[in-house]
Amino acid sequence: MEITETTEGGKTVAVLDGRLDTATAAVTEAKLLGLLEKGGVIADLANVRYVSSAGLRVLLKAAKQAKTAGASFSVVGLQAPVREVFEISGFDKIIPAFATRAEAAAA
């Protein structure tokens, strides 16, 4: 998993590239939680081809930390297989998902 940072509309964008699974969950979690200490975060998953249950747990933990801190956390660019996992697991009702970074930044 490669994670790069950028900004969009005053929010930090974490651009994830790779698989979000057991092997990459700990590093991804540490990075996202660290970014949330600075404020709202948009997780750009356009280059994520696979999310396991461990990956979903990371995203849920980030969303919970953001809520506790009064910050925002959302995801963008869900590929079809990842979107399907979000919908089946009900995460689409828990974590706001947007098509673009601009939409997420405006929310």
C-alpha positions as CSV (number, residue, x, y, z in Angstrom):
1,M,0.0,0.0,0.0
2,E,1.3,3.4,-1.0
3,I,-0.3,6.4,0.6
4,T,0.4,10.0,-0.6
5,E,-1.1,13.2,0.8
6,T,-2.6,16.2,-0.9
7,T,-5.3,18.8,-0.1
8,E,-8.7,19.5,-1.5
9,G,-10.9,22.3,-0.2
10,G,-9.0,22.6,3.0
11,K,-9.2,18.9,3.8
12,T,-6.3,16.4,3.7
13,V,-6.7,13.8,0.9
14,A,-5.0,10.4,1.6
15,V,-4.5,8.8,-1.8
16,L,-4.3,5.1,-1.3
17,D,-2.8,2.8,-4.0
18,G,-2.8,-1.0,-3.6
19,R,-4.7,-3.6,-1.6
20,L,-6.3,-2.7,1.8
21,D,-6.0,-6.0,3.5
22,T,-4.4,-7.7,6.6
23,A,-0.9,-7.0,5.3
24,T,-1.4,-3.3,4.8
25,A,-4.1,-2.5,7.5
26,A,-1.8,-1.5,10.3
27,V,0.3,1.0,8.2
28,T,-2.9,2.4,6.6
29,E,-4.6,2.8,10.0
30,A,-1.6,4.6,11.5
31,K,-1.4,7.0,8.6
32,L,-5.2,7.8,8.5
33,L,-5.4,8.2,12.3
34,G,-2.4,10.5,12.2
35,L,-3.9,12.6,9.4
36,L,-7.2,12.9,11.3
37,E,-5.3,14.6,14.2
38,K,-4.9,17.6,11.8
39,G,-8.6,17.7,10.8
40,G,-10.9,16.3,8.1
41,V,-9.7,13.5,5.8
42,I,-10.8,12.3,2.4
43,A,-9.6,8.8,1.6
44,D,-9.2,8.5,-2.2
45,L,-9.7,4.8,-3.0
46,A,-9.6,5.1,-6.8
47,N,-6.5,3.0,-6.9
48,V,-7.6,0.4,-4.3
49,R,-8.6,-2.8,-6.0
50,Y,-9.4,-4.9,-3.0
51,V,-10.6,-4.2,0.6
52,S,-10.7,-7.1,3.1
53,S,-12.5,-7.1,6.4
54,A,-9.3,-5.9,8.0
55,G,-9.4,-2.9,5.6
56,L,-13.0,-2.2,6.4
57,R,-12.1,-2.2,10.1
58,V,-9.4,0.5,9.4
59,L,-11.9,2.7,7.6
60,L,-14.5,2.2,10.3
61,K,-11.9,3.1,13.0
62,A,-11.0,6.3,11.1
63,A,-14.6,7.3,10.7
64,K,-15.2,6.8,14.5
65,Q,-12.2,8.8,15.4
66,A,-13.2,11.6,13.1
67,K,-16.7,11.7,14.6
68,T,-15.3,11.8,18.1
69,A,-12.9,14.6,17.2
70,G,-15.7,16.5,15.4
71,A,-13.9,16.1,12.0
72,S,-15.1,14.7,8.7
73,F,-14.0,11.4,7.1
74,S,-15.2,10.3,3.7
75,V,-14.1,8.1,0.9
76,V,-14.0,8.8,-2.9
77,G,-13.5,6.9,-6.1
78,L,-14.7,3.5,-5.1
79,Q,-14.0,0.9,-7.8
80,A,-16.9,-1.5,-8.5
81,P,-15.5,-4.4,-6.4
82,V,-14.8,-2.1,-3.5
83,R,-18.2,-0.4,-3.8
84,E,-19.8,-3.9,-3.7
85,V,-18.0,-4.7,-0.5
86,F,-19.1,-1.4,1.0
87,E,-22.7,-2.0,0.0
88,I,-22.8,-5.7,1.2
89,S,-21.3,-4.8,4.5
90,G,-23.5,-1.7,5.0
91,F,-20.5,0.6,5.2
92,D,-22.1,2.8,2.5
93,K,-24.6,3.8,5.3
94,I,-21.8,4.5,7.8
95,I,-19.1,6.2,5.8
96,P,-20.0,9.0,3.4
97,A,-18.8,8.0,-0.2
98,F,-18.5,10.5,-3.0
99,A,-17.6,10.2,-6.7
100,T,-15.0,13.0,-6.7
101,R,-12.7,14.7,-4.3
102,A,-14.4,18.0,-5.0
103,E,-17.8,16.6,-3.9
104,A,-16.2,15.2,-0.7
105,A,-14.5,18.5,0.1
106,A,-17.7,20.5,-0.4
107,A,-19.7,18.2,1.9
